[in-house]
Amino acid sequence: MAKFLYGTGIIDGQDEVTYQFLKDGRSISMKVHSVPMEKFGGLNTQYPVLVPDINYFNIDLSGIRLALLRKYDAVYVDFDSYPDLPDLQEQFENIVDIVRDSRVQNLVIDFRDNHGGNFYVGLALSSCIKNLDQFDWRNGIYVMIDEGTQSAAMSNAAQYQQILNTNLVGTPTGADPNIASETNRFKLKNSKRDKHCQALLSLYSISYRCALP
C-alpha cells in the first residue's frame, strides 16, 4: 500500500521502494514498483487460491464442485460458497454416485476463501459422505483452510476434524472458533476493493471489526 507507507514516512516516494533483506549474513537490496490502485482494485480477492486445471463434474450446485484427482487417488470438493440447503439435498444422490463410482480412497474438501453461510449446509454435506466406506478414514481425509475461511466455513472445518477425522491443511482461518461471527462484504466506492466487516459477539457486547485488504 504505497500511499499508506508514504503517508506514515516509511518510504520516500509512492512510485517505488527499495527493500533490504539479510540472508546468510549478506545484505540484499531489491527495488519494487508500486501497483496502481485501479489495478489493485481489480483483484477478485486478497486471498489468492491456487488450484490446478481440473475437469469438474456437472452437479448443478452453486458454490460446490466435484472433481477426480486420479494422480492422488482422491475426490476434490471445491466448497467455495454455501448453496441453499434444498439445492444441496437435491444433489445428494448424484454426489454419492459420483464418489462411489470413482472408487478413490482419499477426500479433499477445500474451504479456502469461503466466507461462510448456512452452517447446516456444511453439516448436510458431511452426512452425505460420511457413510461411504471406500475412504481411508484414518489418514485420507483432508480439509484445506486459509485466512479466507470464515464464519460457518471455519466452524464446519473444525467440525469436520471431529466427525470426519480430517487433517486440516493450510494457514490459520480468518475467524475465531470461540466467537460467533457474521461476515459481510461491500465494495469501496473509489478503489472498488472488497471490504469485510465482521460482527463479533461476546458474552457482554457486540462489536464490529472491519479490515481493508
Short mmCIF file of C-alpha atoms in Angstrom, two decimals:
data_model
loop_
_atom_site.label_atom_id
_atom_site.label_comp_id
_atom_site.label_asym_id
_atom_site.label_seq_id
_atom_site.Cartn_x
_atom_site.Cartn_y
_atom_site.Cartn_z
CA MET A 1 0.00 0.00 0.00
CA ALA A 2 2.30 2.75 -1.32
CA LYS A 3 0.15 5.70 -0.16
CA PHE A 4 -0.02 4.35 3.38
CA LEU A 5 3.73 3.69 3.55
CA TYR A 6 4.44 7.15 2.13
CA GLY A 7 1.99 8.88 4.44
CA THR A 8 3.49 7.25 7.53
CA GLY A 9 7.01 8.18 6.48
CA ILE A 10 8.26 4.66 5.91
CA ILE A 11 9.12 5.29 2.25
CA ASP A 12 10.21 8.48 0.45
CA GLY A 13 8.01 8.20 -2.64
CA GLN A 14 4.92 6.44 -3.97
CA ASP A 15 6.29 5.04 -7.24
CA GLU A 16 8.90 2.61 -5.97
CA VAL A 17 10.59 1.42 -2.82
CA THR A 18 13.84 -0.39 -2.08
CA TYR A 19 13.58 -3.29 0.34
CA GLN A 20 16.66 -4.63 2.09
CA PHE A 21 16.93 -8.24 3.23
CA LEU A 22 19.55 -10.08 5.25
CA LYS A 23 20.22 -13.62 4.05
CA ASP A 24 23.08 -15.86 5.23
CA GLY A 25 24.87 -12.82 6.58
CA ARG A 26 24.63 -10.95 3.26
CA SER A 27 22.60 -7.80 2.65
CA ILE A 28 20.37 -7.94 -0.44
CA SER A 29 18.57 -4.92 -1.88
CA MET A 30 15.52 -5.18 -4.14
CA LYS A 31 13.68 -2.35 -5.86
CA VAL A 32 9.90 -2.86 -6.13
CA HIS A 33 7.48 -0.71 -8.15
CA SER A 34 4.09 0.11 -6.70
CA VAL A 35 0.86 -1.15 -8.27
CA PRO A 36 -1.71 1.44 -9.42
CA MET A 37 -4.81 1.47 -7.21
CA GLU A 38 -7.00 0.81 -10.24
CA LYS A 39 -5.15 -2.43 -10.94
CA PHE A 40 -5.08 -3.35 -7.26
CA GLY A 41 -8.82 -2.77 -7.02
CA GLY A 42 -9.40 -5.12 -9.95
CA LEU A 43 -8.25 -8.14 -7.99
CA ASN A 44 -11.06 -10.56 -7.22
CA THR A 45 -9.84 -11.40 -3.73
CA GLN A 46 -6.99 -10.69 -1.36
CA TYR A 47 -6.85 -14.41 -0.61
CA PRO A 48 -5.42 -15.97 -3.78
CA VAL A 49 -6.23 -19.67 -4.09
CA LEU A 50 -4.05 -21.81 -6.32
CA VAL A 51 -5.88 -24.71 -7.96
CA PRO A 52 -4.58 -26.76 -10.92
CA ASP A 53 -6.64 -27.17 -14.07
CA ILE A 54 -9.41 -29.58 -13.14
CA ASN A 55 -12.34 -31.06 -15.02
CA TYR A 56 -15.34 -30.75 -12.73
CA PHE A 57 -18.47 -32.85 -12.80
CA ASN A 58 -21.68 -31.07 -13.67
CA ILE A 59 -23.70 -31.38 -10.49
CA ASP A 60 -25.62 -28.12 -11.00
CA LEU A 61 -24.89 -26.84 -7.49
CA SER A 62 -23.86 -23.27 -6.80
CA GLY A 63 -20.76 -22.98 -4.59
CA ILE A 64 -19.79 -26.67 -4.51
CA ARG A 65 -17.92 -28.52 -7.27
CA LEU A 66 -16.56 -32.05 -7.51
CA ALA A 67 -13.58 -33.41 -9.44
CA LEU A 68 -11.47 -36.57 -9.52
CA LEU A 69 -7.74 -36.33 -8.91
CA ARG A 70 -6.63 -39.72 -10.20
CA LYS A 71 -2.97 -38.91 -9.61
CA TYR A 72 -3.69 -38.63 -5.89
CA ASP A 73 -6.45 -41.25 -5.75
CA ALA A 74 -8.77 -38.53 -4.42
CA VAL A 75 -12.09 -36.76 -4.81
CA TYR A 76 -11.68 -32.99 -4.66
CA VAL A 77 -14.61 -30.95 -3.31
CA ASP A 78 -14.29 -27.23 -4.00
CA PHE A 79 -16.50 -25.71 -1.28
CA ASP A 80 -16.29 -22.10 -2.43
CA SER A 81 -19.59 -20.82 -1.01
CA TYR A 82 -22.78 -22.12 0.56
CA PRO A 83 -25.69 -23.16 -1.67
CA ASP A 84 -29.26 -23.31 -0.43
CA LEU A 85 -29.96 -26.41 1.63
CA PRO A 86 -32.78 -27.71 -0.64
CA ASP A 87 -30.47 -27.40 -3.67
CA LEU A 88 -27.82 -29.49 -1.92
CA GLN A 89 -30.36 -32.09 -0.84
CA GLU A 90 -31.49 -32.48 -4.45
CA GLN A 91 -27.91 -33.39 -5.41
CA PHE A 92 -27.24 -35.86 -2.57
CA GLU A 93 -27.79 -38.96 -4.70
CA ASN A 94 -25.77 -37.54 -7.57
CA ILE A 95 -22.82 -36.71 -5.29
CA VAL A 96 -22.83 -40.14 -3.66
CA ASP A 97 -22.98 -41.88 -7.05
CA ILE A 98 -20.03 -39.88 -8.39
CA VAL A 99 -17.89 -40.55 -5.33
CA ARG A 100 -18.79 -44.23 -5.09
CA ASP A 101 -18.15 -44.85 -8.80
CA SER A 102 -14.73 -43.20 -8.52
CA ARG A 103 -13.56 -45.85 -6.01
CA VAL A 104 -10.89 -43.50 -4.71
CA GLN A 105 -9.63 -43.68 -1.14
CA ASN A 106 -8.88 -40.03 -0.37
CA LEU A 107 -11.11 -36.99 0.03
CA VAL A 108 -10.09 -33.31 -0.13
CA ILE A 109 -12.57 -30.59 0.89
CA ASP A 110 -11.41 -27.07 0.03
CA PHE A 111 -12.77 -24.33 2.32
CA ARG A 112 -10.24 -21.71 1.21
CA ASP A 113 -11.72 -18.24 0.60
CA ASN A 114 -15.13 -19.42 1.81
CA HIS A 115 -16.59 -16.56 3.86
CA GLY A 116 -19.39 -18.60 5.33
CA GLY A 117 -23.12 -19.13 5.01
CA ASN A 118 -25.60 -21.63 6.38
CA PHE A 119 -23.74 -23.83 8.87
CA TYR A 120 -26.29 -26.62 8.43
CA VAL A 121 -25.44 -26.94 4.73
CA GLY A 122 -21.95 -28.00 5.78
CA LEU A 123 -23.48 -30.49 8.20
CA ALA A 124 -25.69 -31.89 5.44
CA LEU A 125 -22.69 -32.38 3.13
CA SER A 126 -20.80 -34.29 5.81
CA SER A 127 -23.80 -36.56 6.43
CA CYS A 128 -23.96 -37.17 2.69
CA ILE A 129 -20.43 -38.61 2.51
CA LYS A 130 -19.66 -40.00 5.97
CA ASN A 131 -21.26 -43.38 5.26
CA LEU A 132 -19.09 -44.07 2.21
CA ASP A 133 -16.83 -46.94 3.26
CA GLN A 134 -14.34 -46.57 0.40
CA PHE A 135 -12.31 -43.79 2.04
CA ASP A 136 -9.24 -44.16 4.21
CA TRP A 137 -10.93 -42.61 7.22
CA ARG A 138 -7.76 -42.78 9.32
CA ASN A 139 -5.34 -40.96 7.02
CA GLY A 140 -7.05 -39.97 3.76
CA ILE A 141 -9.42 -37.10 4.60
CA TYR A 142 -8.17 -33.51 4.23
CA VAL A 143 -9.72 -30.07 4.67
CA MET A 144 -7.95 -27.04 3.19
CA ILE A 145 -8.22 -23.71 5.02
CA ASP A 146 -6.76 -20.19 4.84
CA GLU A 147 -7.37 -16.63 6.04
CA GLY A 148 -10.50 -16.50 3.86
CA THR A 149 -12.07 -19.43 5.73
CA GLN A 150 -14.50 -17.56 7.95
CA SER A 151 -17.75 -17.78 9.86
CA ALA A 152 -19.65 -21.02 9.10
CA ALA A 153 -16.79 -22.28 6.91
CA MET A 154 -14.42 -22.06 9.88
CA SER A 155 -16.96 -23.84 12.09
CA ASN A 156 -17.58 -26.60 9.54
CA ALA A 157 -13.85 -27.10 9.01
CA ALA A 158 -13.32 -27.54 12.76
CA GLN A 159 -16.31 -29.83 12.98
CA TYR A 160 -15.14 -31.98 10.08
CA GLN A 161 -11.95 -32.58 12.04
CA GLN A 162 -14.10 -34.28 14.65
CA ILE A 163 -16.82 -36.08 12.72
CA LEU A 164 -14.82 -36.96 9.59
CA ASN A 165 -11.38 -37.29 11.21
CA THR A 166 -9.95 -34.78 8.74
CA ASN A 167 -6.44 -33.37 8.58
CA LEU A 168 -6.52 -29.56 8.42
CA VAL A 169 -4.09 -28.24 5.80
CA GLY A 170 -3.17 -24.62 5.06
CA THR A 171 -2.93 -21.46 7.15
CA PRO A 172 -4.94 -20.30 10.20
CA THR A 173 -8.55 -19.37 9.46
CA GLY A 174 -9.74 -15.77 9.41
CA ALA A 175 -12.24 -16.38 12.21
CA ASP A 176 -12.09 -17.16 15.92
CA PRO A 177 -13.69 -20.52 16.78
CA ASN A 178 -14.70 -19.19 20.22
CA ILE A 179 -16.72 -16.25 18.88
CA ALA A 180 -19.93 -16.35 16.86
CA SER A 181 -19.49 -14.08 13.88
CA GLU A 182 -21.20 -12.84 10.75
CA THR A 183 -19.00 -11.66 7.88
CA ASN A 184 -20.38 -9.18 5.37
CA ARG A 185 -18.75 -7.73 2.29
CA PHE A 186 -19.21 -4.48 0.42
CA LYS A 187 -17.27 -2.64 -2.28
CA LEU A 188 -15.40 0.60 -1.63
CA LYS A 189 -16.54 3.42 -3.88
CA ASN A 190 -13.20 4.65 -5.25
CA SER A 191 -10.82 1.68 -5.16
CA LYS A 192 -13.55 -0.89 -5.98
CA ARG A 193 -11.92 -3.20 -3.45
CA ASP A 194 -13.98 -5.57 -1.33
CA LYS A 195 -14.13 -4.71 2.35
CA HIS A 196 -15.03 -7.20 5.06
CA CYS A 197 -16.92 -6.32 8.22
CA GLN A 198 -17.28 -8.98 10.85
CA ALA A 199 -19.74 -8.78 13.73
CA LEU A 200 -18.12 -10.14 16.88
CA LEU A 201 -20.46 -11.43 19.55
CA SER A 202 -19.09 -11.85 23.06
CA LEU A 203 -20.90 -12.59 26.27
CA TYR A 204 -21.34 -8.92 27.13
CA SER A 205 -21.25 -6.93 23.92
CA ILE A 206 -21.41 -6.84 20.14
CA SER A 207 -18.70 -5.04 18.21
CA TYR A 208 -17.67 -4.77 14.57
CA ARG A 209 -14.23 -5.37 13.11
CA CYS A 210 -13.60 -4.06 9.62
CA ALA A 211 -10.44 -4.77 7.69
CA LEU A 212 -9.15 -3.35 4.45
CA PRO A 213 -7.47 -5.89 2.15
#
